[in-house]
Amino acid sequence: MFEQAKEMYASIGVDVENALEVMASTSISLHCWQGDDVRGFEAGATELGSGLAVTGNYPGRARTIDELRQDLELVLGLLPGTHRLNLHAIYGDFGGKSVERDAIEVGHFQSWIDWCKAEGIGMDFNPSCFSHPKADDGLTLSHPDKGIREFWVRHCQASRRIGAAAGEQLGSACVTNVWIPDGMKDLPADRMSYRQRLEQSLDAVFAQSLNKAHNIDAVESKLFGIGSESFVVGSHEFYLGYAAKNQTALCLDAGHFHPTEGIADKISSVLMYVPHLLLHVSRGVRWDSDHVVLFDDATQAIMQELVRCDALGNTHIGLDFFDASINRIAAWAIGTRAAQKSLLLALLEPRAQLLEAEAERDYTRRLSLLEMSKALPWSSVWEEFCRRNEVPGELTLLEKVKTYESKVLSAR
Ligand code: RNT
Ligand code: ZN
């Protein structure tokens, strides 16, 4: 089936082997927080807060670093290609000790860096400015209280240093992404002062210059959250401006816009003004619900734009979803593979023909080509990619997860 597919694609000018090479060299950053419902390993960790919510109580949640690593090792074995780990600061190896967020050091993450090295993968990092008493007002870097602001500035500064150490040790730049929950449930009387303070805090966070080969700074906007329905300090406009002005990376989370607003169309605009793009591929259902990513129109459109804009080189693809109502390993694997399948479909587009039709203003042919490419045997190419990487194909994926569930997860 693969050989037939390859010939069929060749007949419309698509080089399947080239597509598979790009697939092999495009890594997805696996968000550690799908494995334990965004709890982390801080001593006496509090409830998930700051507008983040995980629903479901499926058995088998990773409760320790060892369990999370064991689960991640299984997930990595279910994904074709080489990927990365995206770690939040609350997942440090604190050895049961309580370590304040502004006191985290590289040492607390050394065992993760070592684990990544052993797995042969890169690492990305995130300060965790949520689920903490000092975030209970719904404000962190923009808080009117100088002491609280500075506490979070120190946390973000420490996070960048940890990111840079990971990047240096692993020989691959770490993307350190700052997302904060700051906002208000009801109408603010003074939006401007919060945004001015956020800018000042971010300037302090990014003041230390770090080697860009080790650390890439990113900022993530949001439209609204639970408890910040009327006002989010770090809105899209705020961060687009900040990232363009300061030449940081911009993170576009697929769930952080109006429900019918996709992020695909933003990619070509954003990349004209910022050096790097970070994606949080996610799926919002009616709100920023962080459902498991699917092989759906929105995800396919994102990947199409990355390919069409030749943007894979300066885009960092991360995932951001958390579903505790189904097997968490399956959620990780299904979501990541959906992003990968979408990328493959985009790479198999009859690009030359599409460009030709567009140049000739033959939009009938353009539309017809787009529909035709959906009907081509891309799935045979996907199965071949899985086979070459010695990971399960679509028919056997769930079997592997279920075996692990009955052997390992059910004993937790
Ligand atoms: C929250 C943001 C953020 C978080 C993670 C845990 O709305 O999407 O990226 O989901 O950092
Ligand atoms: Zn996100």
XYZ file of C-alpha atoms and ligand atoms in Angstrom:
424
model
C 0.000 0.000 0.000
C 2.874 2.359 0.812
C 4.577 1.783 -2.541
C 1.313 2.462 -4.355
C 0.745 5.585 -2.316
C 4.255 6.775 -3.061
C 3.681 6.373 -6.797
C 0.348 8.128 -6.654
C 1.923 11.070 -4.816
C 4.871 11.141 -7.217
C 2.409 11.444 -10.102
C 1.180 14.754 -8.652
C 4.685 15.982 -7.877
C 4.846 15.084 -4.173
C 8.027 13.492 -2.850
C 6.921 11.133 -0.093
C 10.445 10.319 1.105
C 11.121 13.995 1.535
C 7.920 14.350 3.581
C 9.038 11.457 5.782
C 12.414 13.111 6.329
C 10.716 16.292 7.511
C 8.463 14.218 9.779
C 11.498 12.513 11.288
C 13.188 15.821 12.044
C 10.160 17.658 13.453
C 9.840 17.122 17.168
C 6.819 17.846 19.275
C 7.298 19.028 22.836
C 5.366 16.686 25.107
C 3.706 18.567 27.950
C 4.494 16.749 31.173
C 1.272 17.993 32.745
C -1.011 15.593 30.854
C 0.364 12.785 33.025
C -0.772 13.975 36.448
C -3.549 16.522 35.913
C -1.221 19.549 36.308
C -0.387 18.785 39.957
C 3.400 18.637 39.976
C 5.684 17.382 42.730
C 5.984 20.239 45.176
C 5.767 19.222 48.819
C 2.228 19.937 50.017
C 1.046 20.911 46.548
C -2.223 22.819 46.580
C -5.236 22.397 44.335
C -4.996 23.380 40.685
C -6.058 27.001 40.494
C -5.613 30.271 38.644
C -8.340 29.484 36.142
C -6.978 26.082 35.142
C -9.301 23.116 35.518
C -8.909 19.421 34.864
C -11.999 17.242 34.804
C -12.147 13.507 35.318
C -10.827 10.952 37.715
C -9.599 8.132 35.497
C -7.427 5.753 37.526
C -3.655 5.610 37.069
C -2.484 9.199 37.484
C 1.297 9.495 37.899
C 1.894 10.361 41.556
C 5.681 10.503 41.611
C 8.513 11.533 39.339
C 9.336 7.886 38.725
C 5.778 7.110 37.669
C 5.652 10.129 35.384
C 8.939 9.150 33.747
C 7.773 5.573 33.322
C 4.595 6.835 31.631
C 6.530 9.246 29.426
C 8.870 6.458 28.354
C 5.848 4.471 27.226
C 4.385 7.472 25.388
C 7.697 8.140 23.619
C 7.588 4.530 22.455
C 4.169 5.131 20.911
C 5.267 8.112 18.852
C 7.171 7.932 15.584
C 10.090 10.398 15.454
C 12.148 12.101 18.159
C 10.400 14.455 20.519
C 11.021 16.738 23.509
C 9.860 17.106 27.074
C 8.033 20.244 28.142
C 8.437 20.619 31.886
C 6.738 22.984 34.331
C 8.649 24.321 37.313
C 6.321 22.538 39.775
C 7.638 19.202 38.467
C 11.086 19.644 40.030
C 12.868 16.859 41.874
C 12.487 18.473 45.293
C 13.132 15.306 47.309
C 10.074 15.909 49.490
C 11.464 19.230 50.714
C 9.476 22.371 50.387
C 11.285 24.720 48.027
C 9.751 28.121 47.392
C 9.139 28.957 43.749
C 11.618 31.810 43.857
C 14.295 29.468 45.218
C 14.266 26.818 42.481
C 17.660 26.004 41.050
C 19.157 23.920 38.276
C 19.892 21.198 40.837
C 16.161 20.584 41.325
C 15.884 19.758 37.638
C 19.164 17.962 37.097
C 17.542 14.531 37.254
C 15.093 15.602 34.531
C 17.933 16.920 32.381
C 19.752 13.622 32.900
C 16.594 11.712 32.010
C 16.209 13.746 28.802
C 19.846 13.067 27.978
C 19.345 9.347 28.478
C 16.249 9.456 26.269
C 18.147 11.469 23.660
C 15.598 14.288 23.703
C 15.579 18.049 24.274
C 13.779 19.855 27.071
C 11.564 22.934 27.255
C 10.607 24.746 30.419
C 7.910 26.892 32.034
C 7.779 28.968 35.184
C 4.628 27.971 37.126
C 2.817 31.172 38.113
C -0.368 29.468 39.310
C -1.724 27.160 42.027
C 0.115 29.080 44.727
C -0.947 31.314 47.642
C 0.868 34.252 46.032
C -1.309 33.786 42.926
C -4.573 33.601 44.864
C -5.523 37.193 44.002
C -5.499 36.180 40.349
C -2.484 38.433 39.835
C 1.239 37.661 39.689
C 3.663 39.691 37.549
C 1.152 42.556 37.327
C 0.157 42.563 41.014
C -0.015 46.044 42.573
C 1.958 44.674 45.545
C 5.649 45.058 44.780
C 6.628 42.138 47.028
C 4.341 39.708 45.178
C 5.458 40.996 41.811
C 9.110 40.603 42.703
C 8.512 37.095 44.033
C 7.175 36.027 40.616
C 9.910 37.928 38.801
C 12.491 35.910 40.770
C 10.636 32.690 39.920
C 10.658 33.512 36.210
C 14.309 34.581 36.319
C 15.243 31.285 37.984
C 13.198 29.422 35.372
C 15.173 31.028 32.545
C 18.453 30.022 34.164
C 17.172 26.446 34.514
C 16.045 26.492 30.882
C 19.456 27.729 29.758
C 21.235 25.027 31.773
C 19.017 22.350 30.242
C 19.591 23.754 26.771
C 23.340 23.856 27.263
C 23.609 20.355 28.715
C 21.320 18.812 26.129
C 22.835 20.677 23.194
C 19.457 21.976 22.062
C 17.907 25.347 22.943
C 15.240 25.180 25.616
C 12.114 27.258 25.007
C 11.155 28.847 28.316
C 7.561 30.003 28.093
C 5.997 32.528 30.442
C 2.261 32.264 30.946
C 0.597 34.066 33.830
C -3.062 33.954 34.852
C -3.356 37.665 35.669
C -6.771 39.129 35.106
C -10.110 40.006 36.655
C -13.503 38.418 36.913
C -15.288 41.700 36.502
C -14.646 44.951 34.734
C -11.452 46.671 35.823
C -11.369 50.403 36.345
C -7.742 50.700 35.297
C -6.485 48.248 32.676
C -3.457 50.314 31.791
C -1.624 50.194 35.110
C -1.741 46.364 35.164
C -0.283 46.209 31.674
C 2.404 48.737 32.541
C 3.412 46.700 35.577
C 3.418 43.505 33.515
C 5.769 45.110 31.019
C 8.101 46.255 33.803
C 8.090 42.809 35.398
C 8.790 41.074 32.084
C 11.640 43.475 31.389
C 13.128 42.478 34.739
C 12.570 38.793 33.997
C 14.369 39.039 30.648
C 17.072 41.481 31.795
C 19.762 38.829 32.214
C 21.067 38.063 28.764
C 21.382 34.344 28.129
C 22.888 32.486 25.216
C 20.111 32.057 22.628
C 21.620 28.736 21.661
C 20.659 27.573 25.161
C 17.463 29.418 25.962
C 14.679 30.947 23.873
C 12.185 33.141 25.736
C 8.517 32.926 24.849
C 5.396 34.715 26.112
C 1.858 33.279 25.968
C -1.332 35.298 25.699
C -4.861 34.370 26.642
C -8.342 35.691 25.980
C -10.012 34.778 29.248
C -9.909 32.230 32.026
C -12.153 31.091 34.840
C -12.070 34.097 37.146
C -10.553 36.373 34.511
C -13.543 36.651 32.201
C -13.593 40.430 31.903
C -9.922 41.254 31.744
C -6.698 39.387 31.007
C -3.604 41.513 31.470
C -1.486 39.454 29.046
C -3.852 39.623 26.095
C -2.898 38.766 22.512
C -2.312 42.406 21.599
C -0.177 42.937 24.685
C 2.137 40.018 23.986
C 2.231 40.455 20.223
C 3.503 43.964 20.872
C 5.868 42.831 23.604
C 7.339 39.984 21.561
C 7.755 42.153 18.458
C 9.398 44.944 20.432
C 11.697 42.702 22.439
C 12.200 39.978 19.830
C 11.118 37.126 22.061
C 9.187 34.156 20.763
C 5.402 34.388 20.818
C 3.306 31.460 21.988
C -0.032 30.938 20.283
C -2.270 28.556 22.217
C -5.062 27.212 20.013
C -7.546 27.518 22.895
C -6.719 31.116 23.794
C -8.872 32.960 21.280
C -12.570 33.326 20.564
C -14.173 29.898 20.059
C -14.382 30.209 16.278
C -11.045 31.988 15.869
C -8.256 29.720 14.648
C -4.554 30.392 15.115
C -3.513 29.115 11.655
C -4.070 32.430 9.911
C -1.992 34.250 12.541
C 1.205 32.310 11.822
C 2.304 34.140 8.674
C 1.642 37.533 10.256
C 3.352 36.809 13.552
C 6.450 35.346 11.918
C 7.005 38.588 10.013
C 7.719 40.347 13.298
C 8.961 37.821 15.860
C 11.959 35.518 15.480
C 10.331 32.345 16.786
C 6.871 30.975 17.206
C 5.822 28.596 19.947
C 2.596 26.682 19.497
C 0.422 25.212 22.180
C -1.617 22.859 20.063
C -4.821 22.327 21.973
C -8.562 21.925 21.397
C -11.117 24.116 23.054
C -14.683 22.869 23.107
C -16.896 25.929 23.628
C -14.204 27.433 25.853
C -10.486 26.943 26.552
C -11.241 23.428 27.756
C -7.913 21.857 26.735
C -9.452 18.755 25.170
C -7.154 16.164 23.593
C -5.914 17.342 20.186
C -7.549 15.619 17.222
C -6.813 15.170 13.540
C -9.356 17.880 12.856
C -9.716 20.912 10.608
C -8.160 23.322 13.110
C -5.038 21.226 13.680
C -4.659 20.478 9.977
C -4.924 24.197 9.188
C -2.145 24.999 11.684
C 0.207 22.439 10.171
C -0.656 23.509 6.629
C 0.392 27.046 7.471
C 3.671 25.903 9.024
C 4.506 23.982 5.872
C 3.232 26.614 3.436
C 5.122 29.390 5.250
C 8.252 27.246 5.422
C 8.068 27.970 9.146
C 9.023 24.617 10.664
C 12.585 25.877 11.193
C 11.613 28.637 13.609
C 8.474 27.155 15.089
C 8.487 25.106 18.266
C 5.499 22.810 18.362
C 4.229 22.126 21.846
C 1.007 20.607 23.062
C -1.286 21.837 25.779
C -4.195 19.665 26.822
C -5.181 17.734 29.894
C -7.945 15.219 30.101
C -8.330 13.104 33.230
C -11.533 11.428 32.073
C -9.763 8.919 29.824
C -6.541 6.922 30.021
C -3.879 9.631 30.296
C -1.293 7.734 28.235
C -3.820 7.248 25.440
C -4.680 10.956 25.625
C -0.998 11.898 25.261
C -0.405 9.493 22.379
C -3.652 10.230 20.518
C -3.159 13.988 20.775
C 0.495 13.981 19.767
C -0.079 11.579 16.892
C -3.011 13.720 15.723
C -0.655 16.703 15.508
C 1.868 14.554 13.639
C -0.718 13.183 11.226
C -1.866 16.722 10.511
C 1.713 17.705 9.743
C 2.122 14.725 7.434
C -1.074 15.583 5.560
C 0.264 19.119 5.091
C 3.603 17.822 3.820
C 1.809 15.645 1.274
C -0.127 18.530 -0.210
C 0.274 18.918 -4.006
C 2.056 22.193 -3.321
C 3.375 22.936 -6.809
C -0.014 22.346 -8.392
C -1.768 24.456 -5.794
C 0.624 27.349 -6.331
C 0.239 27.032 -10.060
C -3.555 27.091 -9.862
C -3.435 30.109 -7.578
C -1.002 31.969 -9.835
C -3.362 31.346 -12.736
C -6.247 32.521 -10.585
C -7.874 29.186 -11.287
C -9.582 28.980 -7.919
C -11.849 26.164 -9.087
C -8.811 23.948 -9.589
C -7.272 25.137 -6.318
C -10.367 24.125 -4.367
C -10.620 20.848 -6.223
C -6.948 20.039 -5.489
C -7.490 20.696 -1.788
C -10.414 18.299 -1.701
C -8.524 15.754 -3.792
C -5.568 15.709 -1.425
C -7.823 14.735 1.467
C -8.810 11.630 -0.492
C -5.250 10.527 -1.282
C -3.731 7.601 0.667
C -1.855 9.689 3.233
C -2.652 7.103 5.902
C -0.519 4.502 4.103
C 2.386 6.927 4.424
C 1.589 7.409 8.117
C 1.558 3.651 8.706
C 4.916 3.390 6.948
C 6.321 6.170 9.139
C 5.162 4.256 12.236
C 6.597 1.014 10.870
C 10.011 2.549 10.146
C 10.082 3.977 13.658
C 9.037 0.657 15.177
C 6.013 2.111 16.904
C 2.440 0.838 16.706
C 0.262 1.791 13.766
C -3.316 2.951 14.210
C -4.717 -0.555 14.534
C -2.506 -1.605 17.435
C -2.023 1.656 19.361
C -4.750 1.102 21.913
C -3.695 -2.486 22.538
C -0.297 -1.277 23.830
C -1.932 1.286 26.091
C -4.389 -1.235 27.483
C -1.632 -3.734 28.278
C 0.218 -1.029 30.229
C -3.006 -0.047 31.933
C -3.670 -3.530 33.205
C -0.040 -4.179 34.193
C 1.026 -0.819 35.611
C -1.687 1.809 35.900
C -4.295 -0.369 37.562
C -1.858 -1.092 40.401
C -1.562 2.610 41.305
C -3.083 28.248 30.431
C -2.006 28.136 29.435
C -0.761 27.468 29.903
C -1.037 26.270 30.759
C 0.167 25.430 31.042
C -0.033 24.525 32.187
O -4.255 28.683 29.906
O -2.486 27.507 28.288
O 0.032 27.157 28.819
O -2.012 25.452 30.208
O 1.285 26.212 31.143
Zn -1.021 27.023 26.750
